[in-house]
Short mmCIF file of C-alpha atoms in Angstrom, two decimals:
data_model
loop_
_atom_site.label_atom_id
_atom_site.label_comp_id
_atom_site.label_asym_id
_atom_site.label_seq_id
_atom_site.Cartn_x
_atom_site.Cartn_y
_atom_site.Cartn_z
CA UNK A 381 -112.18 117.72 0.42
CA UNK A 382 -109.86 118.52 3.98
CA UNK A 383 -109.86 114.74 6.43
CA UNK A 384 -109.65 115.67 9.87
CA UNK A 385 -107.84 113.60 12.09
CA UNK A 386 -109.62 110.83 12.85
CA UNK A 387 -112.10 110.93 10.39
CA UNK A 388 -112.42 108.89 6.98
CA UNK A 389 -112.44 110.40 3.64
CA UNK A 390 -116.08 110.91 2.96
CA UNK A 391 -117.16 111.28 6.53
CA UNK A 392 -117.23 114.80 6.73
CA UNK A 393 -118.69 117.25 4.31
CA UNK A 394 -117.23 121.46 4.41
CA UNK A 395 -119.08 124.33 3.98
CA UNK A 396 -118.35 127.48 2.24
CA UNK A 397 -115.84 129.38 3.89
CA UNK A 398 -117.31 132.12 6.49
CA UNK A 399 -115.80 133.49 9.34
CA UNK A 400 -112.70 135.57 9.27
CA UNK A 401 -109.66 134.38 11.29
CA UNK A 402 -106.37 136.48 11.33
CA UNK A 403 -103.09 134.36 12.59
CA UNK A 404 -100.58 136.84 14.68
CA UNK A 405 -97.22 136.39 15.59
CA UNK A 406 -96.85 138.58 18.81
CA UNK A 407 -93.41 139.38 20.93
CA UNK A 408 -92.23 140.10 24.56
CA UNK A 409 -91.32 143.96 24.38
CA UNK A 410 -88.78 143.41 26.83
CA UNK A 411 -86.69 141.85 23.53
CA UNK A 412 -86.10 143.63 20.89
CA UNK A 413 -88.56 144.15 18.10
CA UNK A 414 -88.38 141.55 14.99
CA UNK A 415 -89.30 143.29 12.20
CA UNK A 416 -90.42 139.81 10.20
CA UNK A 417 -91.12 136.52 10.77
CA UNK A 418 -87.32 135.48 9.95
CA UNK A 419 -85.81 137.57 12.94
CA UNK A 420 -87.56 134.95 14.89
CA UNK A 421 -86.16 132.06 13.68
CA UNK A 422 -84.44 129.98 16.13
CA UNK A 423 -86.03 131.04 18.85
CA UNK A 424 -88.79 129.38 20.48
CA UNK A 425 -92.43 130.02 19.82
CA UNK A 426 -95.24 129.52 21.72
CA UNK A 427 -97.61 127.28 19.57
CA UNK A 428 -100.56 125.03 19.80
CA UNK A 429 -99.77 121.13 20.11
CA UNK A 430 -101.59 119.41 17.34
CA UNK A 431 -101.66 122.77 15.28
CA UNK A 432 -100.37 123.05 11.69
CA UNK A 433 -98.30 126.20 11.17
CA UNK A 434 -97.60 126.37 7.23
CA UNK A 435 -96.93 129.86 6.56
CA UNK A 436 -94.19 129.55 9.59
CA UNK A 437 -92.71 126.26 8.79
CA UNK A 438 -92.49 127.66 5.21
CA UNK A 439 -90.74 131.20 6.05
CA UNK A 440 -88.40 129.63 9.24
CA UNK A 441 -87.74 126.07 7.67
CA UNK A 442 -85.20 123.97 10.61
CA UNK A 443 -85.21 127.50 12.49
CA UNK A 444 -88.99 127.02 13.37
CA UNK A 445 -89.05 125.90 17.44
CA UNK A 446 -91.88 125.38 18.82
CA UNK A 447 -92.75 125.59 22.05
CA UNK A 448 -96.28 123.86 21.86
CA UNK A 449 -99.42 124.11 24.84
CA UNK A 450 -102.57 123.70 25.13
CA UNK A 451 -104.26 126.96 23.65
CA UNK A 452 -103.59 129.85 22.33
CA UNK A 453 -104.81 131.16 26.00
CA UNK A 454 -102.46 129.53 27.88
CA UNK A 455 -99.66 130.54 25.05
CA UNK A 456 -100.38 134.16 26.05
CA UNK A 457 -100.04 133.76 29.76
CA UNK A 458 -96.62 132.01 29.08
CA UNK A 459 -95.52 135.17 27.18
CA UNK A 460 -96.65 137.48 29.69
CA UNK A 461 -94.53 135.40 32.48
CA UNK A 462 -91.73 136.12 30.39
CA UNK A 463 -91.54 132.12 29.55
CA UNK A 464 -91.35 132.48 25.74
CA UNK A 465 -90.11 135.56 23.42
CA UNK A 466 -92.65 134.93 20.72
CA UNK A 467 -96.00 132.81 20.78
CA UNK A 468 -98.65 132.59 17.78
CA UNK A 469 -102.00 133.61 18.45
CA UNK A 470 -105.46 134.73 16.79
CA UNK A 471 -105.83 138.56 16.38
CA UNK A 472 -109.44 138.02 17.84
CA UNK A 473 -108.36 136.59 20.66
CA UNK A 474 -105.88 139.21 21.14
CA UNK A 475 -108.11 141.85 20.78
CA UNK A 476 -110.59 140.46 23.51
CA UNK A 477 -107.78 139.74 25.58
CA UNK A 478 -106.51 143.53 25.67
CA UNK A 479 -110.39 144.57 25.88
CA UNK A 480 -111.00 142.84 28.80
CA UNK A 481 -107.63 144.58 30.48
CA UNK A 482 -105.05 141.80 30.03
CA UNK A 483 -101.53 143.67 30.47
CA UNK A 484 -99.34 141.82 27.65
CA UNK A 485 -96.39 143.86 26.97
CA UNK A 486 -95.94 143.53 23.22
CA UNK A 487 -94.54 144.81 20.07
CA UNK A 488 -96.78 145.39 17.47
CA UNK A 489 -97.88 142.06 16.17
CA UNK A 490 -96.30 140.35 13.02
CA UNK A 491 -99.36 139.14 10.24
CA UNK A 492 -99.30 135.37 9.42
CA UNK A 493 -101.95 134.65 7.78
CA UNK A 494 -106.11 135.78 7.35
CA UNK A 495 -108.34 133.16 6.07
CA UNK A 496 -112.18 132.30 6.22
CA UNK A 497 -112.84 128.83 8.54
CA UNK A 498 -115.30 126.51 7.39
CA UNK A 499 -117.69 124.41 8.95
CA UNK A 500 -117.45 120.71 9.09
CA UNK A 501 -120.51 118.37 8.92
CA UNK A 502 -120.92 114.60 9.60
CA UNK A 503 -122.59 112.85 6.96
CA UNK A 504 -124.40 111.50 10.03
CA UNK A 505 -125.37 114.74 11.70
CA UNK A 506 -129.23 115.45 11.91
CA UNK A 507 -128.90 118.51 9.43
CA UNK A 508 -127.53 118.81 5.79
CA UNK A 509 -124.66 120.47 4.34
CA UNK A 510 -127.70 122.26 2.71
CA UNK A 511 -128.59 123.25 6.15
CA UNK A 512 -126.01 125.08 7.49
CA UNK A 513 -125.26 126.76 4.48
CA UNK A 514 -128.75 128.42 4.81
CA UNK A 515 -128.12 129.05 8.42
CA UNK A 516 -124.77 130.85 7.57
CA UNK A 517 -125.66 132.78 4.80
CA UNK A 518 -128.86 133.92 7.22
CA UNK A 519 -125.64 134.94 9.66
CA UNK A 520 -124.32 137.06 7.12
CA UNK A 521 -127.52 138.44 5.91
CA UNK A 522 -128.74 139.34 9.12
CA UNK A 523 -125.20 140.67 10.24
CA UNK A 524 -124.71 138.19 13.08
CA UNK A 525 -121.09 137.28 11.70
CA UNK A 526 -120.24 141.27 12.04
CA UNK A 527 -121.74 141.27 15.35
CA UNK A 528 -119.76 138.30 17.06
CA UNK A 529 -116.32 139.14 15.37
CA UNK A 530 -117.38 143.03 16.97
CA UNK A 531 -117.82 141.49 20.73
CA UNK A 532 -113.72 140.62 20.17
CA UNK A 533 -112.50 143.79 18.92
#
């Protein structure tokens, strides 16, 4: 079982994993391309204070630098000023972002990582684990999963 900060072992209770997430690592066009993750190293990236970045710590090691804000939002703004080379970001977000008109002058986007998120539930929530489980696999069923990820794209 994951702990999230600030909560006890045995406080929380995951789900099955359902919503698809897909990590990007995205660059200023106005420097040259990297072709992988390791032409970035030593260079800062825009990332998310508080965030874990595995899959970058692992491939960069000491040559990871961070360059941490608030959201991955904000972390695309700071890119677009030309105030970072590289920033991290959530190909969903991305997508909406360039849907609703953004300009962001980028090479084509490096992959980090696709996963499925979970849910979290208190063991004091007013619903069971049992619960959302239903209500997710009704999602699913129903295609409401398919339909939000579709708004971003």
């Amino acid at each position: 079982m994951h702990v999230y900060a600030g909560m006890a072992a045995g406080q929380l209770l995951l789900e099955l994993p359902f919503f698809p997430v897909t990590e990007l690592l995205v660059s200023d066009r106005r420097w040259p391309r990297p072709l992988t993750v390791a032409d970035v190293g030593g260079q800062q990236i825009a990332t998310v204070l508080g965030y874990h970045y595995p899959e970058l710590e692992h491939a960069l090691g000491a040559q990871f630098v961070r360059a941490d804000g608030p959201s991955n939002e904000i972390n695309l703004r700071k890119l677009g000023l030309g105030r970072v080379r590289h920033a991290t970001t959530l190909k969903a977000l991305l997508d909406y972002r360039l849907k609703l008109g953004d300009h962001i002058e980028i090479h084509p986007p490096l992959h980090v990582k696709t996963y499925l998120t979970r849910c979290a539930v208190s063991e004091k929530a007013g619903v069971t684990l049992a619960d959302v489980n239903a209500a997710i696999a009704g999602m699913h069923r129903d295609g409401v999963i398919h339909r939000i990820v579709s708004n971003y794209q």
